[in-house]
Coordinates of C-alpha atoms and ligand atoms in Angstrom, one line a residue:
X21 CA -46.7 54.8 53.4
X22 CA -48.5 51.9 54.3
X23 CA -51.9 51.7 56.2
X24 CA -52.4 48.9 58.5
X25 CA -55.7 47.4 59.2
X26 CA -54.9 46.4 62.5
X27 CA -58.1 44.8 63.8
X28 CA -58.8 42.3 61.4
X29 CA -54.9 41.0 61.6
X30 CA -54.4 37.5 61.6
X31 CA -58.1 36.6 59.7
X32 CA -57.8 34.6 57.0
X33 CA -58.1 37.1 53.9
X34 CA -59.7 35.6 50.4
X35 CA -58.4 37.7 47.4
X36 CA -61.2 37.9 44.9
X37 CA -64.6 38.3 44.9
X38 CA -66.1 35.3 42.3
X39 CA -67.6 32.1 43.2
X40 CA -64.5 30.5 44.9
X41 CA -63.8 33.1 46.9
X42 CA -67.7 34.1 48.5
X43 CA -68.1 30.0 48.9
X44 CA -64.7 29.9 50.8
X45 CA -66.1 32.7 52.9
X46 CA -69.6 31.3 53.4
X47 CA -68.1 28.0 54.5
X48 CA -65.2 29.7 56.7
X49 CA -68.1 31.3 59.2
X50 CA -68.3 32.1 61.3
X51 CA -64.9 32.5 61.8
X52 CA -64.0 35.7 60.4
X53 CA -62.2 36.3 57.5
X54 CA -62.2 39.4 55.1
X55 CA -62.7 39.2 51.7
X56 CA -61.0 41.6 49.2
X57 CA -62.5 42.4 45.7
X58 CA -60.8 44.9 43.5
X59 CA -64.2 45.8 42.2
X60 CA -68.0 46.1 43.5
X61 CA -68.8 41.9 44.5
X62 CA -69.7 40.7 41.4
X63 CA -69.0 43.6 38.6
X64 CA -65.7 42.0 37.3
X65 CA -65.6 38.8 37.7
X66 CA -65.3 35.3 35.4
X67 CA -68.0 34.2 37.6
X68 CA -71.1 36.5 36.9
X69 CA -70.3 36.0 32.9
X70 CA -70.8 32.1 33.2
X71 CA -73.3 30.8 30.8
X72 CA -72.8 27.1 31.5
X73 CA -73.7 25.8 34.4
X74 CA -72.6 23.0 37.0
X75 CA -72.0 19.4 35.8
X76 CA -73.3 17.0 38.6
X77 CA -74.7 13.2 37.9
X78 CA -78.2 14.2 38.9
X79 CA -80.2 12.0 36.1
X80 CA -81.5 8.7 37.1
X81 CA -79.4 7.2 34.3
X82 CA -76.5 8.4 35.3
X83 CA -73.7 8.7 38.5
X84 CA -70.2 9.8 39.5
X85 CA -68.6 7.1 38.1
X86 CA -69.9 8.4 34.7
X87 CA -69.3 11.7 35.0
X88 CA -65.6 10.4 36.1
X89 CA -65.4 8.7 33.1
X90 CA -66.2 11.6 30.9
X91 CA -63.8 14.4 32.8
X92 CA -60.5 11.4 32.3
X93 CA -61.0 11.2 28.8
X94 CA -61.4 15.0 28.5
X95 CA -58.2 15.4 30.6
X96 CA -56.2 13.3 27.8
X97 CA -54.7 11.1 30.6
X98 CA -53.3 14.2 33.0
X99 CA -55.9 14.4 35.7
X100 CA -55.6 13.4 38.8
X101 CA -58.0 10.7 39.2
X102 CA -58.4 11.2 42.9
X103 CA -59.3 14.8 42.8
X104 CA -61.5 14.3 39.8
X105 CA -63.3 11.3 41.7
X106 CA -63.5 13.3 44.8
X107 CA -65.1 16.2 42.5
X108 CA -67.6 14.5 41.0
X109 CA -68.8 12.9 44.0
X110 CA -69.4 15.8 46.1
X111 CA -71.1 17.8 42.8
X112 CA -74.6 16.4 43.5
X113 CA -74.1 17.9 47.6
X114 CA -72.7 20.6 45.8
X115 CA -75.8 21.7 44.2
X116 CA -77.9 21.1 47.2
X117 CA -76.0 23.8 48.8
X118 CA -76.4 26.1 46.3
X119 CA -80.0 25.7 46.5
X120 CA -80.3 26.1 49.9
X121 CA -78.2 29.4 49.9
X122 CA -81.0 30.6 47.4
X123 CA -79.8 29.6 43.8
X124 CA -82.6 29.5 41.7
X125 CA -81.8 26.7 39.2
X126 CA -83.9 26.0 36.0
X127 CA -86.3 23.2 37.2
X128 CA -89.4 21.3 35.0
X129 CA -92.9 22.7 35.9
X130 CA -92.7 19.2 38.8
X131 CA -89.8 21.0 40.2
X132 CA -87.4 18.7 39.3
X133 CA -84.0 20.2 38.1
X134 CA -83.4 20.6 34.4
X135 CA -80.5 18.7 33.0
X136 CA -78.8 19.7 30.1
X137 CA -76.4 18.4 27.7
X138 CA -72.9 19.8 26.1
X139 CA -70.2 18.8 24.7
X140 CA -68.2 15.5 25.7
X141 CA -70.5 14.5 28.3
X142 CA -72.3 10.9 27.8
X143 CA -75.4 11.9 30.0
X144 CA -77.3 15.0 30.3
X145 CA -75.9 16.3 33.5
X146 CA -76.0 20.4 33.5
X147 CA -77.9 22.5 35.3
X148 CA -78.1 25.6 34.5
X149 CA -80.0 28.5 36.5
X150 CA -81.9 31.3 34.3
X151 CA -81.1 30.1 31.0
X152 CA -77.6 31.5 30.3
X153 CA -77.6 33.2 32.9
X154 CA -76.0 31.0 35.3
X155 CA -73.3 32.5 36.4
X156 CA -75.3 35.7 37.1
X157 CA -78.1 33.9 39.6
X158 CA -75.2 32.3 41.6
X159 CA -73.1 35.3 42.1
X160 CA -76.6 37.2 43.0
X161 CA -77.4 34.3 45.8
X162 CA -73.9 34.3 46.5
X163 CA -73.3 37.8 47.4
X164 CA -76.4 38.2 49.1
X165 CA -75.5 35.6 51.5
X166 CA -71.8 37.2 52.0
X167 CA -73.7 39.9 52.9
X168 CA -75.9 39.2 55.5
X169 CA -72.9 37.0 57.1
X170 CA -71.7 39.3 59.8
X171 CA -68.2 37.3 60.3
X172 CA -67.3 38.4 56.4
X173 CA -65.8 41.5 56.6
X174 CA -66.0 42.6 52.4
X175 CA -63.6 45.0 51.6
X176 CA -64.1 46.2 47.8
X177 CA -61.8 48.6 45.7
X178 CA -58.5 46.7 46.7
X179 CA -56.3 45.3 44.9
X180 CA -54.2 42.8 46.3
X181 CA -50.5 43.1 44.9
X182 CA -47.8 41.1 46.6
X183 CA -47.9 38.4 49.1
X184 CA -45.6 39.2 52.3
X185 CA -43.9 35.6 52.3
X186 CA -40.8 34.9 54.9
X187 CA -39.3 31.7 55.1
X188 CA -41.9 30.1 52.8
X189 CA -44.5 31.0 54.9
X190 CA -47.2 33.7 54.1
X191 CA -47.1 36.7 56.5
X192 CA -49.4 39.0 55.2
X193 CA -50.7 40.7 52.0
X194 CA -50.0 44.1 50.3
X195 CA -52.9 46.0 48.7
X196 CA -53.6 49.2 46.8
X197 CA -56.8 50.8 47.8
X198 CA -57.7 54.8 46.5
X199 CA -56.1 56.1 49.6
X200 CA -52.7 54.2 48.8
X201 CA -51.4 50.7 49.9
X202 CA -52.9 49.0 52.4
X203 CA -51.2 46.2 54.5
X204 CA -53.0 42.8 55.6
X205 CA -51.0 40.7 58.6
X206 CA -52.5 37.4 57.9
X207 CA -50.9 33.5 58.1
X208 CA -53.4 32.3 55.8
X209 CA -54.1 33.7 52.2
X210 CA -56.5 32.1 49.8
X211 CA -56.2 33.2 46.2
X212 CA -59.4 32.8 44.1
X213 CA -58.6 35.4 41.8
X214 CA -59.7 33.2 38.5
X215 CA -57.8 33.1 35.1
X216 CA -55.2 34.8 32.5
X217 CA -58.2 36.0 30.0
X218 CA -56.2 39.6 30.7
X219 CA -53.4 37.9 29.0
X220 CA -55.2 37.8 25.7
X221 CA -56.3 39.8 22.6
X222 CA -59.2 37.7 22.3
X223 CA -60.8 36.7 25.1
X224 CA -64.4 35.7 26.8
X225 CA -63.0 37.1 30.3
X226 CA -62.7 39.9 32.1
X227 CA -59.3 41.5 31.7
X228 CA -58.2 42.1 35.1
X229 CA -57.8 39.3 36.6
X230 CA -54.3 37.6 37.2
X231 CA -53.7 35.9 40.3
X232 CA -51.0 33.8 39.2
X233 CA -48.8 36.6 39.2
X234 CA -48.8 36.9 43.0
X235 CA -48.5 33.8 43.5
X236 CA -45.2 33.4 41.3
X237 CA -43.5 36.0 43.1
X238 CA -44.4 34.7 46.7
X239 CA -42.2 31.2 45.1
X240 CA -45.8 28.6 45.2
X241 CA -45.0 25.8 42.2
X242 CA -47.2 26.5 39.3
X243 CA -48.6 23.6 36.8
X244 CA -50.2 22.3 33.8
X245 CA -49.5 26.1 32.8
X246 CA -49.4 24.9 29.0
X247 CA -53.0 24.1 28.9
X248 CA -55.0 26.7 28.0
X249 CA -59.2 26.2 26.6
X250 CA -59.7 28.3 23.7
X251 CA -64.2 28.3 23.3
X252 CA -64.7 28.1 19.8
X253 CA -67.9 30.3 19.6
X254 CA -67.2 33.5 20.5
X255 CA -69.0 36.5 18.7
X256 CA -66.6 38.2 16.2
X257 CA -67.5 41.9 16.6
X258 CA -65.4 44.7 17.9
X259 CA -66.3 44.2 21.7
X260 CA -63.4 43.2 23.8
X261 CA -63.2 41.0 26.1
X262 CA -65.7 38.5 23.3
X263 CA -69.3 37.7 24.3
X264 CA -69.6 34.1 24.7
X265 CA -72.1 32.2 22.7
X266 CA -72.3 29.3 25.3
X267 CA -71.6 25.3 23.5
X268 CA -75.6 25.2 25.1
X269 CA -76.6 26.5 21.6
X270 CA -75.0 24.4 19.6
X271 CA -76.7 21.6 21.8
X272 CA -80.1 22.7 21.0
X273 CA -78.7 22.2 17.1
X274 CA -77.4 25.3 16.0
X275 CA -74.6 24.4 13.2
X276 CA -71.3 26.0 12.1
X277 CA -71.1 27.2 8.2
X278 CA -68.8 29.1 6.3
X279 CA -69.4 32.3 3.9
X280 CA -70.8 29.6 0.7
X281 CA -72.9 27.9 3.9
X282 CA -70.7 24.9 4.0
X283 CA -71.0 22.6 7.5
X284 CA -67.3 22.3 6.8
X285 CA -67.2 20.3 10.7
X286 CA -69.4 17.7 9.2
X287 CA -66.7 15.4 8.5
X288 CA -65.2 15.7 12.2
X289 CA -66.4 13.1 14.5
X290 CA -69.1 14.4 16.8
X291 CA -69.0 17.7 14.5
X292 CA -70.8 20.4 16.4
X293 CA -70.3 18.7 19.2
X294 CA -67.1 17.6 19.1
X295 CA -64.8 18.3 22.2
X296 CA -64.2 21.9 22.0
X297 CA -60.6 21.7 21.3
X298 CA -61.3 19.9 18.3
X299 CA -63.8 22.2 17.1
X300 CA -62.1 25.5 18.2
X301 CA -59.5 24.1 16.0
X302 CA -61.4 23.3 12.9
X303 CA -62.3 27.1 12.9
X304 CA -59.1 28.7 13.6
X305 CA -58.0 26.8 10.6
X306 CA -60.8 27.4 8.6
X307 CA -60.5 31.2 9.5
X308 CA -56.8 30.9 8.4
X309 CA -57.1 29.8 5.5
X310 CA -59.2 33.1 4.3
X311 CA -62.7 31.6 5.2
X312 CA -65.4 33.7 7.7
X313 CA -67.5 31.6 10.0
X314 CA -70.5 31.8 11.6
X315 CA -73.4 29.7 13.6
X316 CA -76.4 29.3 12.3
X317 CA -79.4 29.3 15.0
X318 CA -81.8 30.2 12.1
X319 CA -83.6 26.7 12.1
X320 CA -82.5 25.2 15.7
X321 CA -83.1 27.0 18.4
X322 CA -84.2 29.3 15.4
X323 CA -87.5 31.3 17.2
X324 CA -86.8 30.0 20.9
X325 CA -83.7 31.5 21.0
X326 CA -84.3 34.6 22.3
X327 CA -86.1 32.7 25.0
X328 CA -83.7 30.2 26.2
X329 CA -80.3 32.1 25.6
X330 CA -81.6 35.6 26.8
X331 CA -77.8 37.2 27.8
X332 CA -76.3 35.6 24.1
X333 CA -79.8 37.4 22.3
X334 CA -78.9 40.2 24.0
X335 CA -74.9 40.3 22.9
X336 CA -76.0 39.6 19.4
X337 CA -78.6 42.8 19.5
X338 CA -76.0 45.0 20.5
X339 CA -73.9 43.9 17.5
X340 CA -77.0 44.4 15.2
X341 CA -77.5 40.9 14.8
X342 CA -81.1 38.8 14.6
X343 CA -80.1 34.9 15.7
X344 CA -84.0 34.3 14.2
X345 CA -82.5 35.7 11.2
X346 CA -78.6 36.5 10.8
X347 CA -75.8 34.3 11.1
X348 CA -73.8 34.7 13.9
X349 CA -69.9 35.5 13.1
X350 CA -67.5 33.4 15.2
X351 CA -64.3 32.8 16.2
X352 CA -62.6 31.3 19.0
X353 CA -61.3 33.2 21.9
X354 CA -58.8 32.8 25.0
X355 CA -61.7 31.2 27.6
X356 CA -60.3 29.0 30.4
X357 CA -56.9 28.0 31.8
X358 CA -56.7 24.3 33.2
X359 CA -53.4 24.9 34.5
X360 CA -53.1 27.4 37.9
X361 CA -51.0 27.4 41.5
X362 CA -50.6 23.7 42.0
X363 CA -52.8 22.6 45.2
X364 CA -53.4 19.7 47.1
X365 CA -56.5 17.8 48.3
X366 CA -57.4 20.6 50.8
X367 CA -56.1 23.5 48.1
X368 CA -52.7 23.7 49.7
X369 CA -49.9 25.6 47.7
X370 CA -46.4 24.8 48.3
X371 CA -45.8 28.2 50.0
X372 CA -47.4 27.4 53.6
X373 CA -50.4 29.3 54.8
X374 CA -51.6 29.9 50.8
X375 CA -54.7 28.2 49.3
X376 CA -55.9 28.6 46.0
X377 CA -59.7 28.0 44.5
X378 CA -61.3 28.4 41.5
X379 CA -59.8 28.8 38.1
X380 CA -56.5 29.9 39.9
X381 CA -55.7 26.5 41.3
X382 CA -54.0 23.5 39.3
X383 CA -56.0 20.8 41.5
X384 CA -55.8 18.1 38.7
X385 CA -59.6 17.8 37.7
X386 CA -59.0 19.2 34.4
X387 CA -55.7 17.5 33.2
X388 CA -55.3 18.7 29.7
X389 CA -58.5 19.6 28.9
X390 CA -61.5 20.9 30.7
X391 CA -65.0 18.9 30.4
X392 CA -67.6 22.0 29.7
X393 CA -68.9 23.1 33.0
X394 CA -66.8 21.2 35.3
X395 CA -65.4 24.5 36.7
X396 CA -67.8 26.2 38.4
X397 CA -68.9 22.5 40.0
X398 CA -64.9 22.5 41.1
X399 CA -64.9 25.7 42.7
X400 CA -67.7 25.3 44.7
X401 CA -66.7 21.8 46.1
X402 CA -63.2 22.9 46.6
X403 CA -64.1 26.0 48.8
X404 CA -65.0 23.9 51.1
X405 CA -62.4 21.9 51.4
X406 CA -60.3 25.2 51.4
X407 CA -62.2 26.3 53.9
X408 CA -62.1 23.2 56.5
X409 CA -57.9 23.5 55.7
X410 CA -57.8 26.8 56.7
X411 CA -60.0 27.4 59.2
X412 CA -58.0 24.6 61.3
X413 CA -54.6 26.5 60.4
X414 CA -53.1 28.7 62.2
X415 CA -53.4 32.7 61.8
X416 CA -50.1 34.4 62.1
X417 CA -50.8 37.5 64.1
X418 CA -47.3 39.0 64.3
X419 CA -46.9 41.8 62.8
X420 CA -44.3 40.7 60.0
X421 CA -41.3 43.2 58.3
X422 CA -43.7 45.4 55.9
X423 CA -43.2 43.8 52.0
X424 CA -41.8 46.5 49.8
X425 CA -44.9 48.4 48.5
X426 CA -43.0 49.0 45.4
X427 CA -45.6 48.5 42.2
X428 CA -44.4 46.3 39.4
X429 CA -45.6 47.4 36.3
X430 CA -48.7 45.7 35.4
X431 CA -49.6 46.7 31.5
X432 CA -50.4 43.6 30.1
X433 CA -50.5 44.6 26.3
X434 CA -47.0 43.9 25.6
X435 CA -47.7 40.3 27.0
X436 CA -51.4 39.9 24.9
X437 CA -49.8 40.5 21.6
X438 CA -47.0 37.3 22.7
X439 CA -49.1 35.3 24.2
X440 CA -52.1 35.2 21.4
X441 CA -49.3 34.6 18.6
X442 CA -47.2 32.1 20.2
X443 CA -49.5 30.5 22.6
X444 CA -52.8 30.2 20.7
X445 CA -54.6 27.3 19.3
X446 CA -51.7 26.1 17.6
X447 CA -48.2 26.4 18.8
X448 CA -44.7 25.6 17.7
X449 CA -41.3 26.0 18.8
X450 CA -39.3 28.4 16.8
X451 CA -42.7 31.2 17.9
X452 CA -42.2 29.6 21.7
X453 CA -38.4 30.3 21.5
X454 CA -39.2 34.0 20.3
X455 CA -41.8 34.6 22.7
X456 CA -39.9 33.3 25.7
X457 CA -36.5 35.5 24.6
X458 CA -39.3 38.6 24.4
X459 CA -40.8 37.7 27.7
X460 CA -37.6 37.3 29.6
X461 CA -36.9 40.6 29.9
X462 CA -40.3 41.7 30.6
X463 CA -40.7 39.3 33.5
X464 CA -38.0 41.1 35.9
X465 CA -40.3 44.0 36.7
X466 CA -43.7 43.2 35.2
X467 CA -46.1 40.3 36.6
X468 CA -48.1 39.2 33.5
X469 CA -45.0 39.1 31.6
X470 CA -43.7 36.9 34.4
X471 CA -47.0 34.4 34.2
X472 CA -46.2 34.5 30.4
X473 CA -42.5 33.4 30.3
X474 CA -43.7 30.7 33.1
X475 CA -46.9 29.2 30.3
X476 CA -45.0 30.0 27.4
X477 CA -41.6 27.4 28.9
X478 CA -43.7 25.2 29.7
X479 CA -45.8 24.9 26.4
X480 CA -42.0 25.1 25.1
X481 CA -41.3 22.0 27.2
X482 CA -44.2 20.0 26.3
X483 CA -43.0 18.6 23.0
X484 CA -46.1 16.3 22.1
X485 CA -49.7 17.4 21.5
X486 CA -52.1 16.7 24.1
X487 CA -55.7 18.0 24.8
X488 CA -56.0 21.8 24.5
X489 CA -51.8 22.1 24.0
X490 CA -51.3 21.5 20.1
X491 CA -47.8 22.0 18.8
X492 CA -47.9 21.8 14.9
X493 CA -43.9 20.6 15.2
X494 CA -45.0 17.7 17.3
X495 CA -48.8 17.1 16.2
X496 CA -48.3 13.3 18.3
X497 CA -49.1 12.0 21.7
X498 CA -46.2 11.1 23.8
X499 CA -46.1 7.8 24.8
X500 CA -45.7 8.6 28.4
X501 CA -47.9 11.1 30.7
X502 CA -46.7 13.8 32.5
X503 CA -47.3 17.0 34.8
X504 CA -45.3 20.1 34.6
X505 CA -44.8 21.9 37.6
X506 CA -42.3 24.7 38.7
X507 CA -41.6 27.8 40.4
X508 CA -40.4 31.0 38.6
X509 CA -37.3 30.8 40.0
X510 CA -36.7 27.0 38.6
X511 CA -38.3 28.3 35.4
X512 CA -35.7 30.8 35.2
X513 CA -32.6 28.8 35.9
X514 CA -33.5 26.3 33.7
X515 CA -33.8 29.2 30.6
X516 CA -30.1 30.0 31.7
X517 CA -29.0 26.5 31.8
X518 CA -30.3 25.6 27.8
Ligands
LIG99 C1 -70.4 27.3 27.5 O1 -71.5 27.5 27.9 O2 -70.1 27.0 26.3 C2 -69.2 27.5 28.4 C3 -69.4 26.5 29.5 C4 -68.0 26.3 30.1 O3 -67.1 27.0 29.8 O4 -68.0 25.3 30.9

């Protein structure tokens, strides 16, 4: 039976508790809005596990127009430039704000922020706050904040699981909470639910987070679903999801070797450093072809590290490994998805009365690959904007036909094993073809199966290889640039049509 939660119908309700979705509610108040988290604020979410920080042009040597320049040629000619531009112009305010809310960013003894460098980006231009700790001090600020904000009402232990939608128009949202489902009459939904690390063997995320799901059912167009960041560094133990060993160490000189000690990436221009596509690619290969790998942090940061990377230390001692002394075993791992629920400038979704922020969204920053540290900066400037669309929206207080409260099955290991062999660093199309004819019939009943079949037709489609989408079959550019976008329905008519 479904429980109604009558007095906060018609508030705008944010699904997810990570940086998109506290921001959104910070910036909605005080207009209230509830926020729902399927776990304590903070415990499970992409967010808290961020080790890089914010890219912003904060140097005197550098400004937007550079750190424009450096997110296009990341994107391999498929961002938007508008968004992008719009991004990095509002990163610097962006920052600002952060402070103010009580971030406590890594600043020289003067009190100047500290600006670091990774991968791809022609200035130093990240700040980070405790170390590699970033995403940690955020959320902390950030959930503090929520929490003295009397106009958020945080509801935690729910999970949201279908959007009501009639006519294209979002009516409310269907929950599960310990006492059973839970019904939420809203006009306005924003999903900030993150990524598909869930869909993955190996991955650096946390494992229950799949927004796209819900928004595939309620009909909103999906894009750039074929482009998927794989982080080349993750730790190679037996912990699942992978602890990150942020691209920050390799900036401060770590290398990559091979079991005989080889810096096999020496010949790769940028080696190290190289975007991380190119470098997450040049270890899966190596890995392949019977090699092990590992960083070295012996020499550089060598006895610092410890000091500046205190979360990665900590990873490595609970695998029994010394970074002062041991090399570090890596491999790459499942770590961001640049494609999402296609949005507009103000994080509109095709289905009206749906917003999406954060990792979820497809806004266009990334294109077809994401510049390190972009993200976070993107979901803090784009909750605003979320937040200014949907405060002035209206709130749909009628109390719609209850949604079937019918679960879909939602075991996503069927779709990890498909989706790490056919989707991986390295794709081609006979595995696409098999994975797609093992999702289809998954994707009637089962959400992540239906997310799959949608990423896995579109990596399918994209015959060229571009940014983090490689298909051995066609290892070339195509001449001409363009976006895929669809809903599941189109996805599935065009399967029956080929
Ligand atoms: C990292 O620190 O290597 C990850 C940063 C990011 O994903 O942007």
């Amino acid at each position: 039976m479904n429980m109604e939660i009558r007095n906060l119908d018609g508030r705008p309700v944010i699904v997810g508790g990570g940086i998109a979705g506290l921001m959104t509610a910070l910036h909605l108040a005080p207009e209230p809005a509830v926020l729902l988290s399927r776990m304590p604020l903070g415990a499970d979410a992409s967010s808290t596990w961020a080790q890089g920080g914010l890219a912003a042009s904060l140097g005197l040597d550098d400004e937007p127009l550079l750190h424009l320049a450096d997110t296009l040629a990341a994107g391999d000619g498929l961002c938007d430039a508008d968004v992008a531009r719009r991004v990095v112009q509002a990163a610097p305010a962006a920052i600002e704000e952060l402070a103010r809310l009580g971030v406590r960013f890594d600043r020289t003894p003067a009190g100047a922020l500290l600006l670091g460098l990774e991968a791809a980006h022609g200035r130093r231009r990240i700040v980070h706050a405790g170390g590699d700790g970033s995403g940690r001090e955020i959320m902390r600020a950030l959930v503090a904040a929520v929490r003295s904000t009397p106009s958020i009402t945080v509801i935690e232990g729910v999970e949201a699981r279908r959007l009501a939608v009639d006519d294209n128009t979002v009516v409310g949202v269907l929950a599960r909470c310990s006492v059973g489902p839970v019904f939420f009459v809203t006009g306005r939904v924003v999903l900030a639910t993150g990524g598909i690390g869930g869909l993955f063997l190996d991955t650096t995320n946390p494992l229950g987070n799949c927004g796209l799901g819900l928004a595939a059912r309620a009909g909103a167009v999906l894009a750039d679903l074929e482009f998927i960041q794989f982080h080349p560094t993750a730790l190679d133990g037996a912990d699942r999801p992978m602890p990150l060993i942020s691209e920050a160490v390799r900036g401060e000189g770590a290398t990559i070797v091979d079991e005989t000690g080889q810096r096999f990436l020496q010949g790769v221009q940028g080696a190290e450093l190289a975007p991380r596509d190119v470098v997450a690619r040049a270890i899966w290969k190596h890995l392949s072809n019977g090699h092990r790998v590992f960083l070295d942090t012996r020499e550089k940061p060598g006895p610092t590290f410890a000091r500046q990377f205190p979360t990665i230390a900590s990873a490595c001692r609970g695998a029994g490994i010394d970074p002062g002394h041991d090399l570090i075993p890596i491999r790459p791992a499942q770590h961001y998805h640049m494609g999402g629920v296609a949005v507009d400038g103000a994080g509109r979704t095709s289905v009206s009365g749906l917003w999406a922020c954060g990792e979820v969204a497809s806004t266009g920053l990334h294109g077809a690959n994401r510049l390190a540290s972009n993200s976070l900066t993107e979901a803090i400037v784009c909750a605003l904007w979320v937040a200014e669309s949907a405060a002035g929206s209206p709130g749909g207080r009628q109390k719609p036909a209850i949604a079937s409260d019918q679960d879909s099955p939602d075991d996503p290991m069927p779709v990890r094993a498909l989706l790490s062999g056919a989707l991986g660093l390295a794709r081609d199309g006979e595995g696409l073809k098999a994975a797609i004819r093992a999702l289809l019939p998954l994707a009637a009943t089962s959400d992540p199966a239906a997310v799959g079949l949608m990423i896995a037709i579109a990596a399918f489609l994209r015959q060229e290889s571009r940014g983090a989408h490689y298909r051995t079959d066609f290892p070339h550019r195509a001449a001409v640039a363009r976006r895929f976008e669809f809903t599941l329905k189109a996805a599935l008519a065009r399967l029956a049509s080929t």
